[in-house]
Coordinates of C-alpha atoms and ligand atoms in Angstrom, one line a residue:
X1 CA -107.3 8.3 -153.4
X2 CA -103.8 7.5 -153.0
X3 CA -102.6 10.3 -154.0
X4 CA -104.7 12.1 -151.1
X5 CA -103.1 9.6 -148.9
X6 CA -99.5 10.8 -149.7
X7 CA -100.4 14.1 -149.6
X8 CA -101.8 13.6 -145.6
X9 CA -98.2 11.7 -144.9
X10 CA -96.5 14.3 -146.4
X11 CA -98.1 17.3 -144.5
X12 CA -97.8 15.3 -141.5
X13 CA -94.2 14.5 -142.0
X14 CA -93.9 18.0 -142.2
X15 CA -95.4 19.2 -139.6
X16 CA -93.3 16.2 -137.8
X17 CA -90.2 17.8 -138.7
X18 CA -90.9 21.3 -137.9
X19 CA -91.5 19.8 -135.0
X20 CA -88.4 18.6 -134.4
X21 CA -86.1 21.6 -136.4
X22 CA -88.0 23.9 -133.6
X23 CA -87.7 21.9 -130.4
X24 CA -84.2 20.0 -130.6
X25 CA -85.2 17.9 -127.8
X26 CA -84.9 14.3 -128.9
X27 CA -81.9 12.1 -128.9
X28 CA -81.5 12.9 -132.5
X29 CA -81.4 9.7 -134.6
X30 CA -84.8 7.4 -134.6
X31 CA -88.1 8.5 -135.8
X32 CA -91.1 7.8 -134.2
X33 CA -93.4 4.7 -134.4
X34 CA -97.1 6.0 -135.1
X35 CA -100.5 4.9 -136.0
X36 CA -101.7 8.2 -137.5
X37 CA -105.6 8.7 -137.8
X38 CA -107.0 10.2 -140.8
X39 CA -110.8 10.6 -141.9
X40 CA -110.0 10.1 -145.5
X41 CA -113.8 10.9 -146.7
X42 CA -117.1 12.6 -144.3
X43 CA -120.4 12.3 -146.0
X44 CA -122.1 13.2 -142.8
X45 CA -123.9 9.7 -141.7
X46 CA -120.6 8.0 -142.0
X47 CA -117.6 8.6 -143.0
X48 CA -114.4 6.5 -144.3
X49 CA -111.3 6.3 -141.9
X50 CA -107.8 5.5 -142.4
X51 CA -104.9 4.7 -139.9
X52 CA -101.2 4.9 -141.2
X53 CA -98.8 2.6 -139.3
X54 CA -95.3 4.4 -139.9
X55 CA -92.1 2.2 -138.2
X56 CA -89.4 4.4 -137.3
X57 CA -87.6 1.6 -135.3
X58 CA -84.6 -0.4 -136.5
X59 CA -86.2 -3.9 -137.2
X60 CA -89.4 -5.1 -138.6
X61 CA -92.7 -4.0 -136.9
X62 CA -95.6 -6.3 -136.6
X63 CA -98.3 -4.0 -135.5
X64 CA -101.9 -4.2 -134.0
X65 CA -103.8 -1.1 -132.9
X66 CA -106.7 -0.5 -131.0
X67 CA -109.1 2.7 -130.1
X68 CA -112.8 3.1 -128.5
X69 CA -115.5 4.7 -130.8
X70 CA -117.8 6.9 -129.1
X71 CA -121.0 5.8 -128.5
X72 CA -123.4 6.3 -131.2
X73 CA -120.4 5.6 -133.7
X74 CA -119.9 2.1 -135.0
X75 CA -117.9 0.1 -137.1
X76 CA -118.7 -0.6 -140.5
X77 CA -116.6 -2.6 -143.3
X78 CA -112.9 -2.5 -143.2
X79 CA -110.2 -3.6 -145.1
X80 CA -106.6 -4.7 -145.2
X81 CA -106.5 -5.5 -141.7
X82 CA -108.4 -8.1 -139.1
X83 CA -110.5 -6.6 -136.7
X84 CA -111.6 -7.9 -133.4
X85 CA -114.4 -6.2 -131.3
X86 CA -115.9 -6.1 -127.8
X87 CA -118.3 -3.0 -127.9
X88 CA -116.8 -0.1 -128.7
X89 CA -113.5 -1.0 -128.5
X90 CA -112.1 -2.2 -131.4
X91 CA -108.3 -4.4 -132.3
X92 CA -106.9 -4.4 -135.8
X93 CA -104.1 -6.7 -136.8
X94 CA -102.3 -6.9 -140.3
X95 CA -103.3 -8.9 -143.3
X96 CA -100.6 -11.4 -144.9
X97 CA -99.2 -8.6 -146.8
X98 CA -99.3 -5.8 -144.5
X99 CA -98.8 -7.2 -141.1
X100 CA -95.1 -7.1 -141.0
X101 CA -93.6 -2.8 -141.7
X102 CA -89.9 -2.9 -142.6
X103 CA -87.9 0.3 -140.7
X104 CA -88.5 3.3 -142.4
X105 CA -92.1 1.6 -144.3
X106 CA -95.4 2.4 -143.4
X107 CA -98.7 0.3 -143.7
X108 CA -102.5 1.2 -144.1
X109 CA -105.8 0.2 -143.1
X110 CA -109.1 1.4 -143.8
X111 CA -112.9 1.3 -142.3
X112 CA -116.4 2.8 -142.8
X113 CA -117.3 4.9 -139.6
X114 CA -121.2 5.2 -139.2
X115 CA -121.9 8.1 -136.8
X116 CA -120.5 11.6 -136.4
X117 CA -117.5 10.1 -134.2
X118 CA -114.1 9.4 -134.3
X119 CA -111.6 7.0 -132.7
X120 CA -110.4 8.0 -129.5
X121 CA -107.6 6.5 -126.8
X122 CA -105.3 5.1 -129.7
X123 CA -102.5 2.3 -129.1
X124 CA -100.1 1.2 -131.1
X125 CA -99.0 -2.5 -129.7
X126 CA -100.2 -1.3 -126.2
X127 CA -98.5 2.3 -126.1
X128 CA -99.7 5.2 -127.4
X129 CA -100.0 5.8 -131.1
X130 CA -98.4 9.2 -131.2
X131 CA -95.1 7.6 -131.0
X132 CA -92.8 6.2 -128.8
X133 CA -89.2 7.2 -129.5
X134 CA -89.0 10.7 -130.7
X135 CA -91.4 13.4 -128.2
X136 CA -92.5 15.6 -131.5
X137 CA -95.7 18.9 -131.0
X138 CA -98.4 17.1 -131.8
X139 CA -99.9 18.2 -135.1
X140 CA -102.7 21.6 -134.3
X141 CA -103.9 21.4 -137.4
X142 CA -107.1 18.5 -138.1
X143 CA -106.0 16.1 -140.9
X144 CA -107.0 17.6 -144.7
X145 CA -110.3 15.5 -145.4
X146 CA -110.8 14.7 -149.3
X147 CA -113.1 17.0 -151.2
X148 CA -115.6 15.2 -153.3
X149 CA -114.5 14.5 -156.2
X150 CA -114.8 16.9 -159.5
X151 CA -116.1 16.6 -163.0
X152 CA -118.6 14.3 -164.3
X153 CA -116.9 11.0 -165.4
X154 CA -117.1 7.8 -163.6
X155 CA -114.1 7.8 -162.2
X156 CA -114.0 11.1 -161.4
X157 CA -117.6 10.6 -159.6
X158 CA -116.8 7.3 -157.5
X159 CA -113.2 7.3 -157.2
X160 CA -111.4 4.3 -155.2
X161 CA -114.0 1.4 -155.6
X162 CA -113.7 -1.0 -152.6
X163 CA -116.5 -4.0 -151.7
X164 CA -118.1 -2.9 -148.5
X165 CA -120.9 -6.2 -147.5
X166 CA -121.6 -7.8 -150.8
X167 CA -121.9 -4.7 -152.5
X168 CA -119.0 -2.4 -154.7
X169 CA -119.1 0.8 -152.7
X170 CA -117.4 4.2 -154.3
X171 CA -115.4 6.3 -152.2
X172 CA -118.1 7.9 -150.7
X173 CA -119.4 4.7 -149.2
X174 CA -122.5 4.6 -151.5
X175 CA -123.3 1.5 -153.5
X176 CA -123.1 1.8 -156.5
X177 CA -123.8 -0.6 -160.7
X178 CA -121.3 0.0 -163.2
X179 CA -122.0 -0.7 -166.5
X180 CA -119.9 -1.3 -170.1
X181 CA -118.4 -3.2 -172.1
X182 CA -115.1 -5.8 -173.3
X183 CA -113.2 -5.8 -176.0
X184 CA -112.9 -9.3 -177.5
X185 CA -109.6 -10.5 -177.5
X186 CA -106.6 -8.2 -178.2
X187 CA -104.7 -10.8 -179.6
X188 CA -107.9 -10.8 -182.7
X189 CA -109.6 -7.2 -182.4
X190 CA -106.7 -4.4 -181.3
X191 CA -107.8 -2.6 -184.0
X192 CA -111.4 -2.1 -182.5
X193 CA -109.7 -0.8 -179.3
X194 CA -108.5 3.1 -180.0
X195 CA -108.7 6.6 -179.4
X196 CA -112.0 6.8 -181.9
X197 CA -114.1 3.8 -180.2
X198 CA -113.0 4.4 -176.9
X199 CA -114.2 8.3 -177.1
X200 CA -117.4 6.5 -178.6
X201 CA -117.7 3.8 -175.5
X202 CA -117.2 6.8 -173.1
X203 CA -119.0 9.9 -174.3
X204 CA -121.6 8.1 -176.7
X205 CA -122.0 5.0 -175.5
X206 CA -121.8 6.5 -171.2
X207 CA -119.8 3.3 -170.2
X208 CA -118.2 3.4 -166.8
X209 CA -116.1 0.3 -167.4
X210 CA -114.4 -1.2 -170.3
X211 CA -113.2 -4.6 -169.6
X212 CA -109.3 -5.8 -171.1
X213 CA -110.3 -9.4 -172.7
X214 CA -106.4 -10.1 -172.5
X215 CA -106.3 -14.1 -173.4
X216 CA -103.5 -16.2 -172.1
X217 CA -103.8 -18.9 -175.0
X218 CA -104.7 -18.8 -178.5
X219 CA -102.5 -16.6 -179.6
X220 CA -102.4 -14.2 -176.8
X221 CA -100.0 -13.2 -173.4
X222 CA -98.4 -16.5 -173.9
X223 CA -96.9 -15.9 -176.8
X224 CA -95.7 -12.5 -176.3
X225 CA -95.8 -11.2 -172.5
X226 CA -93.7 -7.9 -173.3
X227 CA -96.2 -6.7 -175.7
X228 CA -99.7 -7.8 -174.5
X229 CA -98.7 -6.0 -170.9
X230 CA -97.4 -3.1 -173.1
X231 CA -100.7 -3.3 -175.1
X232 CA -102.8 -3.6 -171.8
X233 CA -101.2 -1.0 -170.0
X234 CA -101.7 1.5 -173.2
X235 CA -105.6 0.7 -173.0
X236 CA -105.4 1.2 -169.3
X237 CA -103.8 4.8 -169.7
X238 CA -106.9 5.5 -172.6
X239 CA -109.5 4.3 -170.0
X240 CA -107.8 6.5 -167.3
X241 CA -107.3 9.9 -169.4
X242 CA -111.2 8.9 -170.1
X243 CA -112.9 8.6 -166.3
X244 CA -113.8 4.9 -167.4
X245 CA -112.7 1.8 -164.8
X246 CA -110.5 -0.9 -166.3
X247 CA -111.0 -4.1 -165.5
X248 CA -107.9 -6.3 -166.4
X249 CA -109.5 -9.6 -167.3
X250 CA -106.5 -12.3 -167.5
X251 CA -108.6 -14.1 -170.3
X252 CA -108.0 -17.6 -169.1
X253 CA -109.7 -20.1 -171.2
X254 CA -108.4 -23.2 -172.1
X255 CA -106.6 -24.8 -170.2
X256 CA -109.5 -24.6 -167.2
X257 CA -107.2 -25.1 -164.9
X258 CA -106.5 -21.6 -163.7
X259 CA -103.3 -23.1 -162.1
X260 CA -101.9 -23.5 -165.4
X261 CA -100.8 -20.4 -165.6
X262 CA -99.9 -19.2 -162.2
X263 CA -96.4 -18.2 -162.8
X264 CA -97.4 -16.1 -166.1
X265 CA -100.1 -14.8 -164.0
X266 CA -97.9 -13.8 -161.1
X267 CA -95.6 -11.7 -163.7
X268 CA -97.9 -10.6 -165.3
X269 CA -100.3 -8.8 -162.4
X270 CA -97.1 -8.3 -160.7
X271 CA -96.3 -5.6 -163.4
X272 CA -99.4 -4.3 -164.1
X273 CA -100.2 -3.2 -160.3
X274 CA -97.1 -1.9 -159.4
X275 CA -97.1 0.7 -162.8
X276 CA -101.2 1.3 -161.7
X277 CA -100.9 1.2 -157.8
X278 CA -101.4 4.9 -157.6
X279 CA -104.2 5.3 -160.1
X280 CA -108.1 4.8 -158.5
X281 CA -109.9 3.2 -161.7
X282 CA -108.4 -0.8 -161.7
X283 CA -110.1 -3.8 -161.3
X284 CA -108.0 -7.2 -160.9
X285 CA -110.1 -10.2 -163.1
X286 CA -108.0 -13.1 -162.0
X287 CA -109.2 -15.8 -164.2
X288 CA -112.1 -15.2 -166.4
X289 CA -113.6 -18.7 -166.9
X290 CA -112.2 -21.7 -165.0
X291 CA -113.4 -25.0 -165.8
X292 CA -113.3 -28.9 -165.2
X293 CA -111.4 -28.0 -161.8
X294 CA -113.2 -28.5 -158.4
X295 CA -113.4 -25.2 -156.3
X296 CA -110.8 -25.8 -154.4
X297 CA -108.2 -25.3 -157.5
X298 CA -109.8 -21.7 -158.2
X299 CA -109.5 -20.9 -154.4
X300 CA -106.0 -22.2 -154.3
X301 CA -105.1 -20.0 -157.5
X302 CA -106.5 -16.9 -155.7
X303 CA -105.0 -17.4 -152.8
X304 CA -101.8 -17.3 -154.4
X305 CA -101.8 -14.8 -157.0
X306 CA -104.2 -11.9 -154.5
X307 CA -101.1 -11.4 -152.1
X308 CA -98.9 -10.5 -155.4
X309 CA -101.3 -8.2 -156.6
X310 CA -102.0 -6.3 -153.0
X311 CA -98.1 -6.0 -152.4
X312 CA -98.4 -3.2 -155.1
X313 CA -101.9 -2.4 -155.0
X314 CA -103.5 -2.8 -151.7
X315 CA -106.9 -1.3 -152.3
X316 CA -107.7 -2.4 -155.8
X317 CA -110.5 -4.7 -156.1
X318 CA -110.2 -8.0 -157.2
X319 CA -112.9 -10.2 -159.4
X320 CA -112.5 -14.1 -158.9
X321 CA -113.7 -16.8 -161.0
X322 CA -116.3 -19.4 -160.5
X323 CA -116.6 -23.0 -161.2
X324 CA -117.7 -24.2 -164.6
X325 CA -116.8 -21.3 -166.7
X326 CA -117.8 -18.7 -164.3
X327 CA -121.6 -19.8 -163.8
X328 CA -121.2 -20.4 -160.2
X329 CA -121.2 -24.2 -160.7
X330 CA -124.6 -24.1 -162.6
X331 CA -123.1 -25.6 -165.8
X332 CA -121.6 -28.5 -163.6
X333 CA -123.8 -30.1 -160.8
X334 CA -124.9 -26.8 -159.6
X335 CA -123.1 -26.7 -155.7
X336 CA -120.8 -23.8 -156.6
X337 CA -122.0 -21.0 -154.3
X338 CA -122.2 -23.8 -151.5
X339 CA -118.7 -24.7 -152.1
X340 CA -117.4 -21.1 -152.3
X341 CA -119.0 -20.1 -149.1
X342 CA -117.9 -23.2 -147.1
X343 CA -114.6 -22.1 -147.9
X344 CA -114.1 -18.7 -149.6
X345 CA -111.1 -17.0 -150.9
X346 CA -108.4 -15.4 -148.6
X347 CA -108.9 -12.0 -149.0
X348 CA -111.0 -9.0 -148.2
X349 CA -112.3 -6.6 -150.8
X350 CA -112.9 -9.1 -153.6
X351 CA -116.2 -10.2 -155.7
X352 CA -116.9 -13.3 -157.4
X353 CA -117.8 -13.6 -161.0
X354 CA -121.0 -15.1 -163.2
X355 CA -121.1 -15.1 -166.6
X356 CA -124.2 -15.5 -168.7
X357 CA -125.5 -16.1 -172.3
X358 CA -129.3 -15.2 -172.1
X359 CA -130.2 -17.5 -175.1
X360 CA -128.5 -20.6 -173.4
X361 CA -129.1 -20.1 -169.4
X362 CA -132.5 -20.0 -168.5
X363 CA -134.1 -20.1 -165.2
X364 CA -131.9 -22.9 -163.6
X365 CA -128.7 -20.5 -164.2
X366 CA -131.2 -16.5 -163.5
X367 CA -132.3 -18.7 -159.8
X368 CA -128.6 -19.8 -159.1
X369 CA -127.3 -16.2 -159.7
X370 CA -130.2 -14.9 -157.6
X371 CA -129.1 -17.4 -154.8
X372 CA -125.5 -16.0 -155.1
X373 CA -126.5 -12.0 -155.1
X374 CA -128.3 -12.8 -151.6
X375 CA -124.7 -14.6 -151.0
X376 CA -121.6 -13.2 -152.1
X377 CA -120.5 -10.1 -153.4
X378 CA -120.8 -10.6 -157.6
X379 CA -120.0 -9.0 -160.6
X380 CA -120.9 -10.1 -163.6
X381 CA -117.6 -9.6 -166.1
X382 CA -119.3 -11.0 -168.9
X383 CA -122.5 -11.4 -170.7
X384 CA -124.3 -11.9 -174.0
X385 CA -127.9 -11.6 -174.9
X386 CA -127.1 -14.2 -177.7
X387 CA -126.5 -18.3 -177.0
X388 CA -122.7 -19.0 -175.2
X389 CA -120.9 -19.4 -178.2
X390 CA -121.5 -15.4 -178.3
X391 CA -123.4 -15.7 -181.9
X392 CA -126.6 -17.3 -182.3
X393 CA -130.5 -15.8 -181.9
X394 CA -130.5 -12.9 -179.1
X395 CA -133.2 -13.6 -176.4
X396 CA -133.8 -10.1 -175.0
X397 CA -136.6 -10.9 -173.3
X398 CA -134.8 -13.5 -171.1
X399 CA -131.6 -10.7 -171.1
X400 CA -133.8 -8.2 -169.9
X401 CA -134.8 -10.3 -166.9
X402 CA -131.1 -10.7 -165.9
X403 CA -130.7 -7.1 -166.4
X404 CA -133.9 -6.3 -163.8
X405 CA -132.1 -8.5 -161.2
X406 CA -128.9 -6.8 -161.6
X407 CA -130.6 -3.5 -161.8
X408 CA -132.4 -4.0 -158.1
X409 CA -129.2 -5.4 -156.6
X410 CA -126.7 -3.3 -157.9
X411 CA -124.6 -5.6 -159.9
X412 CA -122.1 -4.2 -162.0
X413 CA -122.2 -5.8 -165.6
X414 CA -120.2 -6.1 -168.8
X415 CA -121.4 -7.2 -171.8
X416 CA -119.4 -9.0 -174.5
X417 CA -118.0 -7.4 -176.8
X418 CA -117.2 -4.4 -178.7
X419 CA -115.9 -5.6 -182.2
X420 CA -116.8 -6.2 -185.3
X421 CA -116.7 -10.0 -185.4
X422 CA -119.0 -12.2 -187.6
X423 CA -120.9 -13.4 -184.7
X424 CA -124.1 -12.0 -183.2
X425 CA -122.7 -11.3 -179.8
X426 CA -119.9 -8.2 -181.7
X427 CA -121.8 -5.1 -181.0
X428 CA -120.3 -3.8 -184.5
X429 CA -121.2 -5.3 -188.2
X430 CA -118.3 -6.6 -189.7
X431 CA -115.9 -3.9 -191.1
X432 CA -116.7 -0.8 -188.5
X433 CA -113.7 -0.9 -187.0
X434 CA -111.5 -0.8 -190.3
X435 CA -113.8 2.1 -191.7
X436 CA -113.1 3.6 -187.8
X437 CA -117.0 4.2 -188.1
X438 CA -117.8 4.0 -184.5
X439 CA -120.1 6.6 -183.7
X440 CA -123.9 6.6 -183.8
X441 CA -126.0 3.2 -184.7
X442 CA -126.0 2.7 -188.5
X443 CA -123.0 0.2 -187.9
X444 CA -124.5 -1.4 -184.4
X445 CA -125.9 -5.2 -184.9
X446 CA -129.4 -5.6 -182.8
X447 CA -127.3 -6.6 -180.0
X448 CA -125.3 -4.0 -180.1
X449 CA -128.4 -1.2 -180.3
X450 CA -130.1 -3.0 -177.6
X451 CA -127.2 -3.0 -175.4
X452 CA -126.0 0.6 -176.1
X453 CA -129.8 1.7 -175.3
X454 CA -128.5 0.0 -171.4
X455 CA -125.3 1.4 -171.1
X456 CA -126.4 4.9 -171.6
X457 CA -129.6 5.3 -169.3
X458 CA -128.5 7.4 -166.4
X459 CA -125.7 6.3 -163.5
X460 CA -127.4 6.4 -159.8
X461 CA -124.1 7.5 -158.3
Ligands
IDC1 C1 -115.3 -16.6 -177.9 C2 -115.0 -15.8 -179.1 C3 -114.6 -16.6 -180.2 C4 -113.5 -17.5 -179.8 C5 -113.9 -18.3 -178.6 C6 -112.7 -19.1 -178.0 O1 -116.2 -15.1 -179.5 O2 -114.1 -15.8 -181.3 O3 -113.2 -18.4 -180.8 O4 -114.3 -17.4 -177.6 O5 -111.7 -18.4 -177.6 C7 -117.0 -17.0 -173.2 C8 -115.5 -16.6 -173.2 C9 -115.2 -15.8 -174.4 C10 -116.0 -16.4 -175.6 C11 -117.5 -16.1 -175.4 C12 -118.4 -16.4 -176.5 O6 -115.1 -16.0 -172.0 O7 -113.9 -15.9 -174.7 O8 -115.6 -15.8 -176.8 N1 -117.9 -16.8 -174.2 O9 -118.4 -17.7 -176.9 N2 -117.6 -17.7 -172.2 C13 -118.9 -17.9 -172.6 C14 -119.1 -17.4 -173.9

């Protein structure tokens, strides 16, 4: 998606300068100041828009820009801006980390247009949007639109994710589950993590997402921060060169307190979404399980470490914990989708975790999660069919029931995990990954056939 986006600036900058080479009118030096209009994706009912704020000035630009929408068009979700509407006419103004363009810089917003229209009667802080400074031939050719994407891989089938309502969208604007799988953590199981099992989790296995169980503690980023975001971003480029999504999961533990480790988180993300900005398959799991903090610590921590992450990545989605080891509260007194909504995180296109262990979290924990679909955009980043401590009996029946809910909503899911640990929860019996004996189910525990049976069913893309 990006990479479309570049390739529209650059054919308009193009066409800007021919523009200028051929006319030699303007006073020479300053560019112009635009809002330029693109329609970035049409599927016919709707279609997904895009508006490129470009400051050719000579100090910083805080922008807002406003257009009319036919009637019979109308505004769906947007993101990376504010919007403010009376009836057709519609008022954007910047986010914290796009509201202010440097000379020279450009920011972006996007929305969903439903209808066959398009914006009409631009401004660009009351003046028109086709600049202001520079007179340039308007552009005669219509903006390139994004052809659907190719091939057959996630990735290649859904492209940039974003949250539109409470639901993840793909680039198309169609709501759509993922499904797959997390490693356990790097710092224990690497070696189940390579070429050979992630060829199995992709082609064998049909996952769309493979989750990065990167801990902080116990061995893991803390102790080495060059090598786990070296290691992280080597899995990231194997997802990528296999159509899967990545979801970095900054496998906060112990400590609870997400705040803990702010600063190594700010680093940390800070590096991985500037090297990944331009790819269209990341996910951003902030803090995997906070616990004994009150809401209002989690929030705090996302409100902080979000602004870092969009500064390099502005349209990658971004998974927040919940309170009491992401259950949404239910493992504490219960009030944690109450809290959330009376005040929720400072950001658009971001989803809230839950995490469950089918053997342990019975109906109190299935009716709190139901609560919170009907609520808040979710995605479950974690989940066994076994009892929390990941081993234990497996209770597919009660599994299954999660599975239904998720199923009828759309909620993406990831289960943990694919090693070959002791416990019950490893997908693998002990020694697969050693032997590099991946493929098929002669080395799959019960939990790991019954999950791979899930994974594989067909997508509804
Ligand atoms: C477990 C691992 C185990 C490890 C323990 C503590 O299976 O080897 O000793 O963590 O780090 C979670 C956590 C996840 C847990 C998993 C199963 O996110 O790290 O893994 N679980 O207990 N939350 C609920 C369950």
């Amino acid at each position: 998606m990006r990479r479309t986006r570049s390739l529209v600036l650059s054919m308009v900058a193009a066409v800007v300068a021919a523009g200028l080479t051929l006319h030699a009118v303007s006073p020479a030096s300053a560019a112009a100041t635009t809002a330029t209009f693109a329609k970035v994706s049409d599927w016919g009912s709707g279609w997904q828009g895009e508006y490129t704020i470009t400051n050719g000035g000579t100090s910083a630009l805080t922008w807002r820009v406003e257009f009319d929408l036919p009637s019979g068009t109308t505004m769906g979700s947007y993101w990376d801006a504010l919007l403010t509407s009376s009836g057709q006419h519609h008022t954007f103004t910047g986010r914290s980390w796009n509201a202010s363009v440097a000379p020279g810089a450009t920011a972006k917003f996007g929305f969903i247009g439903t209808g066959a229209g398009a914006p009409t009667g631009c401004k660009l802080n009351g003046v028109s949007c086709t600049g202001t400074t520079t007179p340039t031939t308007p552009p005669t050719t219509t903006p390139p639109t994004t052809t659907p994407p190719t091939g057959t891989t996630p990735v290649a089938r859904n492209g940039q994710l974003r949250v539109c309502g409470k639901q993840l969208c793909n680039s198309r604007g169609k709501a759509i589950q993922l499904r797959g799988m997390s490693t356990h953590g790097l710092q224990w199981y690497s070696s189940c993590v390579n070429d050979a099992s992630l060829n199995v989790l992709a082609n064998e296995w049909n996952a769309d997402v493979v989750r990065l169980s990167m801990y902080i503690q116990e061995g893991g980023y803390e102790t080495d921060p060059a090598g786990f975001t070296a290691k992280v971003n080597d899995y990231i480029e194997k997802a990528t060169a296999r159509g899967m999504y990545a979801i970095v999961d900054w496998h906060m533990l112990s400590p609870g307190d997400p705040n803990f480790n702010l600063a190594r988180a700010k680093t940390f993300f800070q590096q991985i979404a500037s090297r990944h900005k331009d790819k269209t398959n990341i996910l951003y799991e902030i803090a995997n399980e906070p616990s004994g903090v009150h809401w209002s610590a989690i929030k705090s921590y996302a409100d902080q470490l979000i602004p870092v992450i969009r500064a390099q990545d502005p349209d990658g989605v971004v998974l927040v914990g919940t309170e009491d080891w992401s259950s949404l509260g239910a493992s504490g007194d219960g009030q944690g989708v109450s809290r959330i909504l009376a005040s929720p995180v400072n950001a658009t296109n971001i989803m809230y975790t839950f995490h469950f262990y089918a053997a342990s979290h019975d109906d109190y924990y299935l009716n709190t999660f139901r609560d919170a679909i009907a609520k808040l955009p979710m995605f479950v980043t974690e989940f066994g069919t076994q009892e929390a401590t990941g081993d234990g009996p497996n209770n597919f029946s009660r599994a299954q029931q999660y599975l239904d809910l998720m199923a009828q909503h759309k909620v993406s899911w990831v289960n943990w995990n694919y090693s070959d640990d002791m416990r019950s929860g490893a997908v693998f019996t002990e020694g697969t990954c050693a032997a590099g004996a991946y493929s098929g189910t002669a080395r799959l525990k019960p939990a790991g056939s019954w999950i791979r049976d899930r994974i594989r069913t067909a997508d509804d893309f």
